[in-house]
Amino acid sequence: MSTNRKAAIGFIFITLMIDVTGLGLIIPVFPKLIQQLIQGDISDASKYGGWLTFTYAVMQFFFAPVLGGLSDKYGRRPVLLLSLFGFGLDYVFLSYAPTIGWLFVGRAIAGVTGASFTTATAYIADISTPENRAQNFGMVGAAFGLGFIVGPVIGGLLGSFGPRIPFMVAAGLSFLNCVYGYFILPESLSKENRRAFSWRRANPWGSLKQLGKYPGLAGLIAAFFLIYVAAHAVQSNWSYFGIEKFQWNEKMIGISLGVVGLLIAIVQGGLIRIINPKLGNEKSVYIGLLFYAAGLMLFAFASQSWMMFVFLIPYCMGGIAGPALQSIISGNVPKNQQGELQGALTGLISLTSIIGPPLMTGLFSFFTKPGTPIHFSGVAFFLGSLLMLTSALIAYKTLKSHRLKTVARQ
């Protein structure tokens, strides 16, 4: 059984890494493509970038719980394959988009089928024990990190041949990943642990309400929510900030994101397996959130390009918080409802992506546009730091006032 579980983790790790590599390929060139299509400056492009993410998030918010419920009934494998195919179609649309409107069409398609991380986290929950759940969730972050080492660097290099080339390569990778999963990826959810599909429970608002029936989880979900809103200060803003503040080109954006990926892989694929057993999930949450807050505040006031690379160290160390918090939440939910849980959490993440990108890129656009009363490129990072501190406070109060299983030590 242990060997089978390790093999399954390997399969899902490779699948996610290829998936994230495709996503990473397009990030360095996305601002330039938007600028070309709208014939505007970087401040204008950032606003469109935020609304494109908003479009993806709205669709995912409504469809992630549906796909999570379907994975609880039919298994994780078919839903994951559907998701990978949908991403491939999205990249095809982005590759040949003649107008900005077609970018929105592609993002909408990806949002409908974009359940790869939802299903992957449910997959990991299926095959994890209470003792190794946090470490296995950390492997999702490691796959994310490794994909972002390879993807953005290659995307930045390919971008020199044209802003559409990385999208074509990403489409090929997604379809290849779908084929790989079809032949290699095993099913993780046994038939005895499956449940009937319910439209009522698949409703995005209904699935979020389901989380409220578990004592003490509401506060942790609120902390989880704020973490992901704050993270959009980096996720939605990094490329635009680098271009405006330091005049980064596609290659430099790709290299910087490659460093982000390397640090995430080191923290979530290696250090978390040392740190989490020593600190326990609860302390990992607090310390990780403080690292996040410090890193974001340093980004906000960075005055030299090299500082961004140094300040990535404390920011990426914050990555110990997410898997620990997710492990606590998952550990307090029955096994046959893990798909529903992960679908609801993905829906919650999508909700933060509805709010976060327009908020963060909107702030960036306002404080960098010509004639702005105060020029402050780092305003989104500043807000993100405050949100991380608020999340830490909420998590502390919740865990101190409710008796939850945290699996403090392995």
XYZ file of C-alpha atoms in Angstrom:
410
model
C 0.000 0.000 0.000
C 2.842 2.387 0.867
C 4.519 1.700 -2.495
C 1.269 2.309 -4.376
C 0.749 5.592 -2.550
C 4.275 6.786 -3.370
C 3.753 5.873 -7.031
C 0.447 7.736 -7.108
C 2.056 10.846 -5.603
C 4.705 10.627 -8.344
C 2.063 10.445 -11.069
C 0.091 13.414 -9.782
C 3.299 15.369 -9.206
C 4.418 14.972 -12.834
C 0.949 15.748 -14.164
C 0.734 18.974 -12.164
C 4.295 19.988 -13.012
C 3.604 19.717 -16.757
C 0.331 21.581 -16.271
C 2.004 24.447 -14.391
C 4.884 24.571 -16.884
C 2.340 25.362 -19.583
C 0.853 28.115 -17.438
C 4.300 29.495 -16.629
C 5.203 29.705 -20.305
C 2.631 32.419 -21.014
C 3.082 34.721 -18.006
C 6.183 36.657 -19.185
C 4.562 37.557 -22.530
C 0.986 38.198 -21.406
C 1.488 41.942 -20.662
C 3.073 42.520 -24.076
C 0.300 40.650 -25.902
C -2.363 42.670 -24.087
C -0.532 45.904 -24.893
C -0.440 44.964 -28.579
C -4.141 44.130 -28.695
C -5.338 47.252 -26.852
C -2.651 49.609 -28.185
C -2.090 50.963 -24.661
C 0.574 51.399 -21.969
C 1.475 49.073 -19.086
C -0.999 50.723 -16.691
C -3.849 50.061 -19.125
C -2.596 46.513 -19.782
C -2.574 45.734 -16.064
C -6.281 46.560 -15.801
C -7.133 44.227 -18.680
C -4.911 41.559 -17.127
C -6.874 41.819 -13.897
C -10.213 41.506 -15.688
C -8.991 38.496 -17.715
C -8.159 36.734 -14.461
C -11.544 37.852 -13.140
C -13.263 36.158 -16.112
C -11.425 32.895 -15.494
C -12.215 33.070 -11.791
C -15.941 33.733 -12.220
C -16.325 30.672 -14.439
C -14.231 28.508 -12.123
C -16.177 29.697 -9.100
C -19.413 28.317 -10.522
C -18.000 25.159 -12.103
C -15.324 23.993 -9.623
C -17.898 22.654 -7.102
C -19.665 20.823 -9.932
C -16.455 19.137 -11.025
C -15.513 18.438 -7.399
C -18.859 16.710 -6.877
C -18.461 14.763 -10.124
C -15.026 13.599 -8.981
C -16.616 12.287 -5.764
C -19.061 10.249 -7.876
C -17.024 9.151 -10.914
C -13.485 9.400 -9.569
C -10.644 11.911 -9.840
C -9.056 10.639 -13.071
C -11.749 11.534 -15.670
C -12.278 15.003 -14.196
C -8.552 15.710 -14.204
C -8.272 14.684 -17.864
C -11.189 16.951 -18.800
C -9.466 19.835 -17.047
C -6.202 19.318 -18.908
C -8.021 19.207 -22.247
C -9.809 22.465 -21.396
C -6.526 24.225 -20.676
C -5.233 23.089 -24.068
C -8.235 24.666 -25.793
C -7.688 27.872 -23.830
C -4.092 28.172 -25.010
C -5.176 27.580 -28.622
C -7.593 30.519 -28.345
C -4.884 32.685 -26.796
C -2.383 31.702 -29.520
C -4.554 32.978 -32.357
C -6.589 35.728 -30.659
C -7.046 38.613 -33.154
C -8.677 40.908 -30.581
C -8.759 41.305 -26.820
C -12.241 39.753 -26.807
C -10.856 36.380 -27.879
C -8.563 36.381 -24.856
C -11.665 36.585 -22.690
C -13.243 33.648 -24.577
C -10.181 31.499 -23.953
C -10.059 32.393 -20.279
C -13.745 31.537 -19.917
C -13.200 28.052 -21.383
C -10.283 27.425 -19.032
C -12.392 28.569 -16.085
C -15.183 26.109 -16.894
C -12.860 23.103 -17.103
C -10.069 24.316 -14.824
C -10.276 21.770 -12.033
C -6.771 20.322 -12.192
C -5.739 21.651 -8.776
C -9.139 20.895 -7.247
C -8.939 17.283 -8.348
C -5.246 16.982 -7.528
C -5.762 18.086 -3.931
C -8.712 15.691 -3.558
C -6.520 12.974 -5.100
C -3.809 13.629 -2.532
C -6.366 13.638 0.290
C -7.546 10.199 -0.922
C -4.137 8.601 -0.601
C -2.764 10.490 2.439
C -2.676 9.536 6.085
C -3.121 12.107 8.886
C 0.613 11.934 9.519
C 1.759 12.810 5.978
C -1.149 14.887 4.675
C 0.599 18.265 5.076
C 3.780 17.008 3.406
C 1.794 15.535 0.505
C -0.133 18.776 0.060
C 3.269 20.420 -0.005
C 4.104 18.321 -3.067
C 1.417 20.249 -4.934
C 3.378 23.393 -4.125
C 6.611 21.696 -5.164
C 5.113 20.731 -8.536
C 3.891 24.303 -8.864
C 7.381 25.561 -8.044
C 9.248 23.263 -10.437
C 6.793 24.074 -13.220
C 7.495 27.731 -12.582
C 11.245 27.169 -12.745
C 11.002 25.740 -16.245
C 7.908 27.457 -17.673
C 8.595 31.185 -17.222
C 12.274 30.913 -18.170
C 11.413 29.113 -21.417
C 8.450 31.434 -21.946
C 10.685 34.476 -21.552
C 13.143 33.092 -24.104
C 10.406 32.056 -26.554
C 8.820 35.484 -26.135
C 11.747 37.019 -27.987
C 10.404 35.299 -31.122
C 6.927 36.758 -30.604
C 4.368 37.012 -27.798
C 2.169 34.233 -29.239
C 4.818 31.495 -29.500
C 4.701 30.515 -25.770
C 0.907 30.070 -26.005
C 1.329 27.547 -28.825
C 3.908 25.595 -26.847
C 1.668 25.685 -23.762
C -1.233 24.250 -25.794
C 0.968 21.378 -26.934
C 2.093 20.657 -23.374
C -1.491 20.610 -22.086
C -2.649 18.150 -24.725
C 0.454 16.027 -24.142
C -0.277 16.049 -20.420
C -3.839 14.911 -21.111
C -2.538 11.960 -23.123
C -0.004 11.151 -20.394
C -2.709 11.134 -17.763
C -4.979 8.941 -19.879
C -2.388 6.177 -20.121
C -0.512 6.557 -16.827
C -2.558 8.202 -14.072
C -4.378 5.671 -11.828
C -7.697 6.291 -10.076
C -7.370 7.200 -6.400
C -10.950 7.115 -5.111
C -12.225 3.629 -4.307
C -15.855 2.867 -5.181
C -16.845 2.392 -1.548
C -15.753 5.973 -0.806
C -17.783 7.540 -3.630
C -21.049 9.417 -3.139
C -24.030 10.392 -5.258
C -23.857 13.679 -7.124
C -26.126 16.434 -5.822
C -26.823 19.677 -7.694
C -27.726 21.316 -4.411
C -24.318 20.508 -2.982
C -22.613 21.427 -6.284
C -24.001 24.942 -6.097
C -20.942 27.138 -5.390
C -22.687 28.970 -2.576
C -24.138 25.715 -1.279
C -20.746 24.005 -1.210
C -19.301 26.929 0.739
C -22.185 26.629 3.192
C -21.290 22.943 3.651
C -18.023 24.055 5.239
C -19.960 25.812 7.984
C -21.250 22.568 9.437
C -17.794 21.696 10.790
C -17.081 23.411 14.130
C -14.375 26.012 14.037
C -13.672 25.849 10.307
C -15.318 29.181 9.469
C -12.436 31.162 10.952
C -9.818 29.041 9.189
C -11.683 29.414 5.901
C -11.669 33.201 6.413
C -7.901 33.086 7.004
C -7.505 30.891 3.912
C -9.565 33.420 1.923
C -7.428 36.395 2.961
C -4.192 34.548 2.126
C -5.304 34.072 -1.451
C -6.576 37.631 -1.848
C -3.213 38.888 -0.577
C -1.289 36.533 -2.865
C -2.726 38.324 -5.893
C -0.497 41.252 -5.020
C 2.228 39.011 -6.477
C 0.340 36.659 -8.812
C -1.590 39.361 -10.678
C 0.904 42.178 -10.346
C 4.467 40.842 -10.569
C 5.064 41.240 -14.317
C 3.421 44.662 -14.536
C 5.334 45.906 -11.480
C 8.663 44.698 -12.886
C 8.021 46.355 -16.236
C 6.932 49.678 -14.741
C 9.382 49.908 -11.823
C 12.523 48.301 -13.244
C 11.875 48.165 -17.020
C 12.068 44.373 -17.084
C 11.688 42.631 -20.443
C 10.153 39.181 -21.090
C 13.455 37.429 -20.400
C 13.924 39.159 -17.051
C 10.332 38.442 -16.027
C 10.856 34.804 -16.914
C 14.093 34.574 -14.921
C 12.528 36.234 -11.876
C 9.573 33.845 -11.945
C 11.980 30.946 -12.401
C 13.664 32.012 -9.149
C 10.223 32.168 -7.506
C 9.561 28.616 -8.672
C 12.932 27.375 -7.431
C 12.375 28.842 -3.974
C 8.817 27.470 -3.787
C 10.092 24.022 -4.758
C 12.818 24.154 -2.099
C 10.393 25.267 0.611
C 7.356 23.121 -0.190
C 9.165 20.134 -1.648
C 11.957 19.942 0.900
C 12.030 22.315 3.853
C 8.380 21.760 4.745
C 9.139 18.071 5.393
C 11.673 19.172 7.991
C 9.925 22.246 9.385
C 6.344 20.956 9.653
C 7.116 17.887 11.828
C 9.192 20.055 14.174
C 6.787 22.992 14.443
C 3.468 21.218 13.890
C 0.709 22.530 11.645
C -0.457 25.307 13.972
C 2.903 27.032 14.435
C 3.678 26.526 10.739
C 0.584 28.577 9.912
C 1.575 31.484 12.170
C 5.233 31.622 11.193
C 4.507 31.175 7.504
C 2.019 34.043 7.463
C 4.519 36.333 9.171
C 7.094 35.470 6.500
C 4.526 36.254 3.798
C 3.724 39.622 5.374
C 7.393 40.576 5.715
C 8.198 39.616 2.123
C 5.306 41.610 0.702
C 6.185 44.707 2.708
C 9.775 44.509 1.469
C 8.574 44.206 -2.148
C 6.467 47.336 -1.709
C 9.483 49.519 -0.936
C 12.152 47.840 -3.090
C 14.169 50.473 -4.954
C 16.589 48.251 -6.907
C 15.906 45.288 -9.174
C 18.209 42.949 -7.232
C 16.228 43.572 -4.041
C 13.236 41.737 -5.474
C 15.305 38.563 -5.713
C 16.569 38.858 -2.134
C 13.117 39.636 -0.748
C 11.728 36.533 -2.448
C 13.423 34.452 0.262
C 11.196 35.507 3.185
C 8.147 35.657 0.923
C 8.590 32.092 -0.338
C 9.316 30.853 3.185
C 5.709 31.834 3.847
C 4.803 28.779 1.761
C 4.899 26.614 4.898
C 1.595 28.175 5.977
C -0.727 27.062 3.175
C -0.220 23.273 3.308
C -0.384 23.333 7.116
C -3.649 25.282 7.116
C -5.094 23.068 4.388
C -4.042 19.981 6.335
C -5.879 21.206 9.445
C -9.036 21.906 7.448
C -8.859 18.589 5.560
C -8.182 16.660 8.761
C -11.495 17.827 10.197
C -13.632 16.666 7.247
C -14.764 13.040 6.536
C -12.916 11.082 3.834
C -15.907 10.695 1.520
C -16.374 14.488 1.421
C -12.808 15.436 0.481
C -13.749 16.093 -3.157
C -16.559 18.352 -2.041
C -14.198 20.095 0.394
C -11.466 20.654 -2.174
C -14.050 21.791 -4.713
C -15.390 24.298 -2.199
C -11.882 25.516 -1.348
C -11.112 25.911 -5.048
C -14.377 27.804 -5.378
C -13.220 30.000 -2.519
C -9.869 30.534 -4.248
C -11.805 31.472 -7.387
C -13.802 33.933 -5.321
C -10.540 35.525 -4.201
C -9.521 35.649 -7.876
C -12.736 37.498 -8.629
C -11.816 40.075 -6.010
C -8.006 40.030 -5.939
C -6.855 40.732 -9.526
C -9.142 43.713 -10.246
C -8.324 45.060 -6.783
C -4.551 44.674 -7.021
C -4.111 45.617 -10.690
C -6.646 48.406 -10.272
C -4.580 49.875 -7.433
C -1.397 49.455 -9.463
C -2.980 51.153 -12.494
C -4.304 54.062 -10.447
C -1.015 54.731 -8.646
C 1.145 54.424 -11.807
C -0.958 56.147 -14.485
C 0.101 59.584 -15.765
C -1.137 62.373 -13.523
C -1.692 60.198 -10.452
C -1.504 62.297 -7.239
C 0.822 59.778 -5.558
C 3.085 57.469 -7.555
C 3.459 54.204 -5.625
C 4.144 51.090 -7.740
C 4.260 48.881 -4.638
C 0.795 49.720 -3.330
C -0.571 46.213 -4.039
C 2.270 44.579 -2.092
C 1.609 46.929 0.818
C -2.067 45.959 0.961
C -1.157 42.273 0.606
C 1.120 42.477 3.639
C -1.664 43.929 5.773
C -4.045 41.168 4.647
C -1.508 38.456 5.571
C -1.192 39.897 9.074
C -4.976 39.943 9.410
C -5.119 36.298 8.298
C -2.578 35.314 10.941
C -4.629 37.022 13.644
C -7.851 35.274 12.574
C -6.145 31.872 12.409
C -4.661 32.369 15.877
C -7.990 33.301 17.448
C -9.802 30.408 15.730
C -7.321 27.712 16.699
C -7.174 28.949 20.278
C -10.945 29.007 20.695
C -11.904 25.697 18.975
C -10.747 22.145 19.561
C -9.586 21.041 16.123
C -7.350 18.180 15.028
C -4.062 19.722 13.943
C -1.666 16.712 13.969
C 0.962 18.758 15.718
C 3.793 16.247 15.257
C 4.502 13.296 12.982
